[in-house]
mmCIF file of C-alpha atoms in Angstrom:
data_model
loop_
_atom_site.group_PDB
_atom_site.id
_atom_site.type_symbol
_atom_site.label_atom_id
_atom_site.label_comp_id
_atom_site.label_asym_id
_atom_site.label_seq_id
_atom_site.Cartn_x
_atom_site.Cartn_y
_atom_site.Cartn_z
ATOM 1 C CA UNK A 1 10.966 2.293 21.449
ATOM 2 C CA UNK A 2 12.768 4.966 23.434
ATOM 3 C CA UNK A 3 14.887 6.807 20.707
ATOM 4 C CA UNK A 4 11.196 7.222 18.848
ATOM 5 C CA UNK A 5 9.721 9.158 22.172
ATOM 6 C CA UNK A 6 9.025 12.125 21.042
ATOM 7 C CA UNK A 7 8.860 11.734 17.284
ATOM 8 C CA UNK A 8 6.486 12.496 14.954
ATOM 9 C CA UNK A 9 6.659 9.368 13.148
ATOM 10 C CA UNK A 10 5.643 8.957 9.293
ATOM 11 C CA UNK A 11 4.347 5.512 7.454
ATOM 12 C CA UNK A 12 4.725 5.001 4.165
ATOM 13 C CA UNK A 13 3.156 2.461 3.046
ATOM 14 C CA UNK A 14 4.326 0.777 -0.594
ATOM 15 C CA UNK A 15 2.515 -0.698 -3.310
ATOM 16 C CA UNK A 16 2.900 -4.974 -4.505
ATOM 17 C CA UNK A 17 -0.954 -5.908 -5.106
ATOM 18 C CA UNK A 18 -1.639 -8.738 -3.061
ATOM 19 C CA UNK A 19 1.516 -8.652 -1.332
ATOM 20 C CA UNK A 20 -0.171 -6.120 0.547
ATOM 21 C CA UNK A 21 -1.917 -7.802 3.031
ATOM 22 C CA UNK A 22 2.054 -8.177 4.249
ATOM 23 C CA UNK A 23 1.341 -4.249 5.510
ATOM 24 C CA UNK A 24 -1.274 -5.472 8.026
ATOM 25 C CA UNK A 25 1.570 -7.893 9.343
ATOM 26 C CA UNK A 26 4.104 -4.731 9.478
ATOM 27 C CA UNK A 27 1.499 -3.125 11.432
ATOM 28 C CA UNK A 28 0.785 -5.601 14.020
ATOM 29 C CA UNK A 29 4.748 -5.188 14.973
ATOM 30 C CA UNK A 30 4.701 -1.318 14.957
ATOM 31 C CA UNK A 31 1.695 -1.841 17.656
ATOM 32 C CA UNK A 32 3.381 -4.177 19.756
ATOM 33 C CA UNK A 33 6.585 -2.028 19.690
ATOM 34 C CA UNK A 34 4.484 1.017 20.995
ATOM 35 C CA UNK A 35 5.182 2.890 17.368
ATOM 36 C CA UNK A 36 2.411 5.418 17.283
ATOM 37 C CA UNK A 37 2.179 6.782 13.869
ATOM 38 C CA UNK A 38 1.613 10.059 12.926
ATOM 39 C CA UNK A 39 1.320 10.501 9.250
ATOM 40 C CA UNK A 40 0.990 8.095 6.696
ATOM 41 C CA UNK A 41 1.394 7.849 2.778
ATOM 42 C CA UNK A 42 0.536 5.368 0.512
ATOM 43 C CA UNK A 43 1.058 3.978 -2.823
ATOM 44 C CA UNK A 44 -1.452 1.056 -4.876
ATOM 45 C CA UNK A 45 -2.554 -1.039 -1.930
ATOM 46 C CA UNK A 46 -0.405 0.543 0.231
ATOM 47 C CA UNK A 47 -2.938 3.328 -0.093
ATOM 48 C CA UNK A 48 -5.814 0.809 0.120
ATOM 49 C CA UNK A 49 -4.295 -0.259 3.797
ATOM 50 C CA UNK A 50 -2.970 3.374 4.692
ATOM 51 C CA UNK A 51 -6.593 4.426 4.581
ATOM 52 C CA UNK A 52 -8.007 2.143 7.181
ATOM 53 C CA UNK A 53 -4.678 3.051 9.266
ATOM 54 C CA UNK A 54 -5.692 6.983 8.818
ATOM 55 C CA UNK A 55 -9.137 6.384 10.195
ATOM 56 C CA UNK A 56 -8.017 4.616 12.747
ATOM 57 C CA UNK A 57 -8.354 1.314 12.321
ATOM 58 C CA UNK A 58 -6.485 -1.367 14.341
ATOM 59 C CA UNK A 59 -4.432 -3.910 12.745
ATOM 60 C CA UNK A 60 -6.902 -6.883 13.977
ATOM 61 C CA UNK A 61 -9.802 -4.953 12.221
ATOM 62 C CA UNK A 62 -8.051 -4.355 8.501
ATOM 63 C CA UNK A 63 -6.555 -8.454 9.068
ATOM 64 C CA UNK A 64 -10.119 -9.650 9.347
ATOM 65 C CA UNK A 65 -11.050 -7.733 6.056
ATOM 66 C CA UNK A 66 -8.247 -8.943 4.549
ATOM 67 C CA UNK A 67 -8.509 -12.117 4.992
ATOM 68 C CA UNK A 68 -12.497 -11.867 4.032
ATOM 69 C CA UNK A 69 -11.096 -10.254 0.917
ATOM 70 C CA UNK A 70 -11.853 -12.117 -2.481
ATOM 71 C CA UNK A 71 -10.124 -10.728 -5.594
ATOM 72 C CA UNK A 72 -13.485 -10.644 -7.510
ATOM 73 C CA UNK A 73 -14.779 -8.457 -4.332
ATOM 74 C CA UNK A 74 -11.929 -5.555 -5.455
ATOM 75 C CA UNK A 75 -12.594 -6.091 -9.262
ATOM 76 C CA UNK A 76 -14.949 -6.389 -11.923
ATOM 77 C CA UNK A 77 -14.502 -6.936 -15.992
ATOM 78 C CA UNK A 78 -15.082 -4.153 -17.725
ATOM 79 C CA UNK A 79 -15.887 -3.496 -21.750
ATOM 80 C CA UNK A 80 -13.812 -0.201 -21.546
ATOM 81 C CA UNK A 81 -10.936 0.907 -24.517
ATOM 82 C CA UNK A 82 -8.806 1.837 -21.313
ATOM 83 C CA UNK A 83 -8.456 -1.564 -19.401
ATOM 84 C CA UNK A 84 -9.405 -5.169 -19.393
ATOM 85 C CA UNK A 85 -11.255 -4.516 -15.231
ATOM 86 C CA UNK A 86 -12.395 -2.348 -13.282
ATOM 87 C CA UNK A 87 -11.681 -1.682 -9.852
ATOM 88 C CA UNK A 88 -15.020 0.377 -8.655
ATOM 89 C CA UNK A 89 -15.580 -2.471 -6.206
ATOM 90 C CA UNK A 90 -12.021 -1.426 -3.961
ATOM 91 C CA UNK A 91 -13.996 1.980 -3.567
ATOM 92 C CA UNK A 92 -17.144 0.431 -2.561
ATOM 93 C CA UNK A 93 -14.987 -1.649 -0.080
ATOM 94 C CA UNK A 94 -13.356 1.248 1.345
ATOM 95 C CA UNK A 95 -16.812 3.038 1.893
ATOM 96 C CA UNK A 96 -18.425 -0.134 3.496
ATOM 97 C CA UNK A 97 -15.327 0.162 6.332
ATOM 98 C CA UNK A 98 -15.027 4.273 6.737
ATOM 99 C CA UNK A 99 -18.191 5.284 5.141
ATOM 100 C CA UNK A 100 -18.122 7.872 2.497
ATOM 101 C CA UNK A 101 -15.119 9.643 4.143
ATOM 102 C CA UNK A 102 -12.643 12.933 2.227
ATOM 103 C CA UNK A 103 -8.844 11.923 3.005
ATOM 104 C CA UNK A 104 -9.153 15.565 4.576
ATOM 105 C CA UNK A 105 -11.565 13.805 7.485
ATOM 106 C CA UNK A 106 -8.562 11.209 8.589
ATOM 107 C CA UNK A 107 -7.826 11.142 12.045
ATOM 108 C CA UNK A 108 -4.482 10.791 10.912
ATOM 109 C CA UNK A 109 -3.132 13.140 8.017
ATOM 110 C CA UNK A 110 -2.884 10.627 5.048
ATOM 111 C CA UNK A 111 -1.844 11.140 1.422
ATOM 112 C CA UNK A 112 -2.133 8.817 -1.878
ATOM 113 C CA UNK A 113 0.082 8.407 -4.522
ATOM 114 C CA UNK A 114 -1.000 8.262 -8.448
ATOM 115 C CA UNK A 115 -0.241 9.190 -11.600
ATOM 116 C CA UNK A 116 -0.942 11.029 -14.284
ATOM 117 C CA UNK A 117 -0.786 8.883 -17.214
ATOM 118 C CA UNK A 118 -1.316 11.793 -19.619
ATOM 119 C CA UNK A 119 1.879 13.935 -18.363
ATOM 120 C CA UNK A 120 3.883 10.886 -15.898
ATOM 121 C CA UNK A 121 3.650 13.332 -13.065
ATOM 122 C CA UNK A 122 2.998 12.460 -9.466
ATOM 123 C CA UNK A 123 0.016 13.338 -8.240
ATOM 124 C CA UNK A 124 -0.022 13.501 -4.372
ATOM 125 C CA UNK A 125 -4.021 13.319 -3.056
ATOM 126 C CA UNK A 126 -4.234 15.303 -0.118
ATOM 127 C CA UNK A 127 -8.049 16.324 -0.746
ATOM 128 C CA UNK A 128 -10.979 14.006 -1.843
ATOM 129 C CA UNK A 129 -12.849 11.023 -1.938
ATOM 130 C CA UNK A 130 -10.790 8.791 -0.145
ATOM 131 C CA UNK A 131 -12.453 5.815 -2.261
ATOM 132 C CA UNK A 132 -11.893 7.887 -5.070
ATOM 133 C CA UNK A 133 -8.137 8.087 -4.185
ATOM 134 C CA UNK A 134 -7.659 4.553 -3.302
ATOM 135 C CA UNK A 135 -8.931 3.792 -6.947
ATOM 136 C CA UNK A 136 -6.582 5.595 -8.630
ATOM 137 C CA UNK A 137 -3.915 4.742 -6.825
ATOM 138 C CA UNK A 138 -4.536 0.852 -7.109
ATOM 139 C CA UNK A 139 -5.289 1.099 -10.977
ATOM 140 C CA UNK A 140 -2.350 -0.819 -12.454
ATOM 141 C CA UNK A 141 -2.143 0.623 -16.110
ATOM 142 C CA UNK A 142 -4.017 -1.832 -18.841
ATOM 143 C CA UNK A 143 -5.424 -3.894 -16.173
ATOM 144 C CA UNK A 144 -8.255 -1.557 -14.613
ATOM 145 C CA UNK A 145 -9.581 1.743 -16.211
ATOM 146 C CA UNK A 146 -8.364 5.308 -14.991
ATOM 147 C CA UNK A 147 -9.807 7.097 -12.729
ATOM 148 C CA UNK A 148 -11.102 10.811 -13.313
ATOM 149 C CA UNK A 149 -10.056 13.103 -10.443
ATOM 150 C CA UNK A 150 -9.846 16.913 -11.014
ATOM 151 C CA UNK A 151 -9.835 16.497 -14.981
ATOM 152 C CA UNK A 152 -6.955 14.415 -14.452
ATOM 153 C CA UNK A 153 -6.904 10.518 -15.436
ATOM 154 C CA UNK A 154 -4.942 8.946 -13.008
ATOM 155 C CA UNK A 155 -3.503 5.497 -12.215
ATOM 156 C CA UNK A 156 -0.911 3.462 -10.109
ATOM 157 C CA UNK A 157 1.169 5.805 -8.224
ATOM 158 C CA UNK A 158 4.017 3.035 -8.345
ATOM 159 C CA UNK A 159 4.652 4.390 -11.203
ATOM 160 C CA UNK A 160 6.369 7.561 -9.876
ATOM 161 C CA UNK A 161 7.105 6.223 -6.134
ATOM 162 C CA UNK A 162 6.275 3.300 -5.251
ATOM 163 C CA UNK A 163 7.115 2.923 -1.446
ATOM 164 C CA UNK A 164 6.186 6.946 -1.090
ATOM 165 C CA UNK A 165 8.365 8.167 1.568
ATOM 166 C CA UNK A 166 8.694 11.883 0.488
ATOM 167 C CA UNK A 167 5.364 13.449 0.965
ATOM 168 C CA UNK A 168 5.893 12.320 4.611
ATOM 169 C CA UNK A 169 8.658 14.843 5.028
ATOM 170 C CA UNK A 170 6.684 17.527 3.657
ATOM 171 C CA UNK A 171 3.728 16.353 6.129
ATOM 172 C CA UNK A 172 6.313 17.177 8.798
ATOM 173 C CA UNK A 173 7.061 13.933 9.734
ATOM 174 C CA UNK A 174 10.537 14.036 11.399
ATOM 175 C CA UNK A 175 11.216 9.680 11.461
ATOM 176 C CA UNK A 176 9.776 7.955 8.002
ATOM 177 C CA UNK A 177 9.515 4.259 7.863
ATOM 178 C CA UNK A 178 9.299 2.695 4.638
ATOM 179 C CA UNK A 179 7.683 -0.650 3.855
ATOM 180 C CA UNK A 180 8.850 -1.939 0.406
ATOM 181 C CA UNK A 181 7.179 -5.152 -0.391
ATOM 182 C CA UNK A 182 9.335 -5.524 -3.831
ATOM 183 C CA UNK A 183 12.788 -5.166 -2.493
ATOM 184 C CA UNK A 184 13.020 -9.170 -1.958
ATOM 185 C CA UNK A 185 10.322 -10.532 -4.359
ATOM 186 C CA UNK A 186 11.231 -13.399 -6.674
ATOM 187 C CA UNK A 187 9.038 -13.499 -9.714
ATOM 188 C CA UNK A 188 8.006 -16.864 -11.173
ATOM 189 C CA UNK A 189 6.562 -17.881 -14.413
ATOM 190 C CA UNK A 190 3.243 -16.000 -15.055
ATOM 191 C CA UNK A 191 0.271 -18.159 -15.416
ATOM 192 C CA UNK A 192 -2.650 -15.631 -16.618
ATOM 193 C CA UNK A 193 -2.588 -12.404 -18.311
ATOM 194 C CA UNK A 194 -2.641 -10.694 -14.453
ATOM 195 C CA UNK A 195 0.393 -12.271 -13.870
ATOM 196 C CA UNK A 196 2.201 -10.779 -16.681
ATOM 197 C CA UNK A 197 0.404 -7.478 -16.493
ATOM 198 C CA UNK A 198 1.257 -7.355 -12.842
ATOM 199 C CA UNK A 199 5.046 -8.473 -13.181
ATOM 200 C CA UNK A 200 5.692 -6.350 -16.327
ATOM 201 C CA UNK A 201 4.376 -3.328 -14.068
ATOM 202 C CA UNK A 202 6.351 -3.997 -10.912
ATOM 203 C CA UNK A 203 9.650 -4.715 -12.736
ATOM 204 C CA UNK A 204 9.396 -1.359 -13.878
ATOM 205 C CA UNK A 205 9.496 -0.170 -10.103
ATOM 206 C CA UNK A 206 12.236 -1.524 -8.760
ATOM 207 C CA UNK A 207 15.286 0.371 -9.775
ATOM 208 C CA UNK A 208 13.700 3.515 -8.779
ATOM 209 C CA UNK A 209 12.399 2.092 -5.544
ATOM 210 C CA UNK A 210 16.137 1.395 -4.282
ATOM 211 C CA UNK A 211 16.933 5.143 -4.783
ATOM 212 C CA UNK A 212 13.554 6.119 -3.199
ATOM 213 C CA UNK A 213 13.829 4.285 -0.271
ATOM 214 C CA UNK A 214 17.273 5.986 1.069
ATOM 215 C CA UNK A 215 15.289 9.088 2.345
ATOM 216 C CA UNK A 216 13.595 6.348 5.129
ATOM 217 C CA UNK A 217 14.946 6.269 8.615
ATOM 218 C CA UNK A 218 13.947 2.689 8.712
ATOM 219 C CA UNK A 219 12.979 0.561 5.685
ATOM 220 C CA UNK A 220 11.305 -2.760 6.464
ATOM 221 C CA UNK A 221 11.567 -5.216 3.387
ATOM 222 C CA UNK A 222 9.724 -8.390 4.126
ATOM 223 C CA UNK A 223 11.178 -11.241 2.367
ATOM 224 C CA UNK A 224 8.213 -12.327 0.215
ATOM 225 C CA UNK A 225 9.943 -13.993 -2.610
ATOM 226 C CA UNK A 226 7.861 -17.230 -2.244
ATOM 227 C CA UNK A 227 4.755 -15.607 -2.577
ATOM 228 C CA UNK A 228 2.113 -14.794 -5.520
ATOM 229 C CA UNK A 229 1.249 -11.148 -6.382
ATOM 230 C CA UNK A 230 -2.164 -12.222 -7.170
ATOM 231 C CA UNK A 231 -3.306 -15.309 -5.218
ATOM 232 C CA UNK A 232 -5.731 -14.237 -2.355
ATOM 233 C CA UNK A 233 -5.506 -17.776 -0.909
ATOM 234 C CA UNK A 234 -2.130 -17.004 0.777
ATOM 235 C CA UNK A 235 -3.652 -13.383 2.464
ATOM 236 C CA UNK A 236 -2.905 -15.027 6.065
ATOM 237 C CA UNK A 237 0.510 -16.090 5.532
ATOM 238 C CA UNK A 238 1.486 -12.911 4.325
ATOM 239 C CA UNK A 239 0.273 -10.973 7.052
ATOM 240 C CA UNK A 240 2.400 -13.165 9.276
ATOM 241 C CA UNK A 241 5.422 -13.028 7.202
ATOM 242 C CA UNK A 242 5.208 -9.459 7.302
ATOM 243 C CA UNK A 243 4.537 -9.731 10.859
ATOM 244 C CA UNK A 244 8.486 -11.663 11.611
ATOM 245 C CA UNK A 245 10.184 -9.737 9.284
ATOM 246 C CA UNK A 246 9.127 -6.470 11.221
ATOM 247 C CA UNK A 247 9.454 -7.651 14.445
ATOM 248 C CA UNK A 248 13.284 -8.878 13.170
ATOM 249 C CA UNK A 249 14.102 -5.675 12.284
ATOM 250 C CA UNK A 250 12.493 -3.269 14.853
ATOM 251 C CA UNK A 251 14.361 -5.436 17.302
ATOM 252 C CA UNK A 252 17.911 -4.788 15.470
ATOM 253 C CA UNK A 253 17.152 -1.140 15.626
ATOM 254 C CA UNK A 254 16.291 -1.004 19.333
ATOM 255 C CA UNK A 255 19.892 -3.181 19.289
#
């Protein structure tokens, strides 16, 4: 895209648990639109996808573990006071991909969002165990356990900023796009405690999200309203919903 020549162009990648595989679908436009990204941020599994996209993994590499991807492979039960799972395994996954990489290693400079659920500030992971970071950024509060980083216990950074689009500014990114995966979700009845854990959370997100998501040059809200935050079975049709909806609007703005 010719008025992005030039650009040093930030991602920022937001959170929507399984929703997520929607990113790799966003990301699959951006490289057929010659995008080249040079910072990303992420928040919950926008973290988990921004980390593959930091060490530079393609779009067709992070679909096929995606779509490999089994919910019980990211989780575990867990007999802990501070959540009903835990989600060691999304590490272990991470490390299996990039190895046992520091978020300082990435090929491209990426940063995490979590919070701290002792104060409610935003804690933005520059430094660290990039499985580490991705598990504390995933950990939706009473679902999986806390993670420990730096004497801090931190979870879900969609609690503070869900589609995180203002670290990229101080990365000195100088064109931020935004992927909210919420901004056109319909929520259904729940049918498991996940589901109401998970829509209880992300209701919380919205309002702030909308406010947010001005500071993005371009904000790319894939309509995902007939889709299940935490059904894994639907992993490929999100990716190529995500896919259309990007390639819909990257075309209006080259318009």
């Amino acid at each position: 895209m010719k008025h992005l020549k030039n650009k040093k162009i930030g991602l920022a990648l937001g959170g929507g648990a399984v929703l997520g595989a929607a990113h790799v679908g966003v990301l699959k436009a951006l490289d057929e639109f010659d995008i080249e990204i040079s910072f990303v941020t992420g928040t919950s599994i926008g973290a988990f996808v921004g980390a593959f996209v930091a060490f530079s993994k393609k779009w067709q590499e992070i679909e096929k573990f995606a779509v490999d991807l089994k919910w019980m492979d990211i989780s575990g039960l867990s007999l802990s006071q501070y959540g009903l799972m835990s989600n060691k395994k999304m590490g272990i996954a991470i490390q299996e991909v990039i190895g046992k990489k520091n978020i300082e290693d990435s090929n491209i400079p990426l940063t995490m969002i979590t919070t701290d659920i002792t104060t409610g500030e935003k804690i933005v992971l520059s430094k660290g165990s990039v499985a580490e970071g991705v598990m504390a950024s995933t950990c939706i509060p009473g679902l999986f356990i806390p993670v420990e980083i730096n004497k801090k216990m931190l979870v879900d950074g969609g609690i503070v900023e869900n589609v995180p689009v203002t670290p990229l500014k101080e990365m000195g990114a100088d064109y931020i796009i935004g992927v909210d995966l919420n901004a056109k979700h319909a929520y259904k009845k729940p049918e498991n405690i996940i589901d109401v854990i998970v829509n209880s959370f992300h209701f919380t997100l919205q309002a702030s999200a909308k406010i947010q998501t001005k500071a993005a040059d371009l904000l790319i809200e894939p309509d995902l309203s007939t889709f299940n935050r935490a059904d894994m079975d639907q992993v490929e049709k999100l990716i190529e919903k995500g896919y259309e909806d990007a390639v819909k609007k990257l075309k209006k703005t080259q318009s």
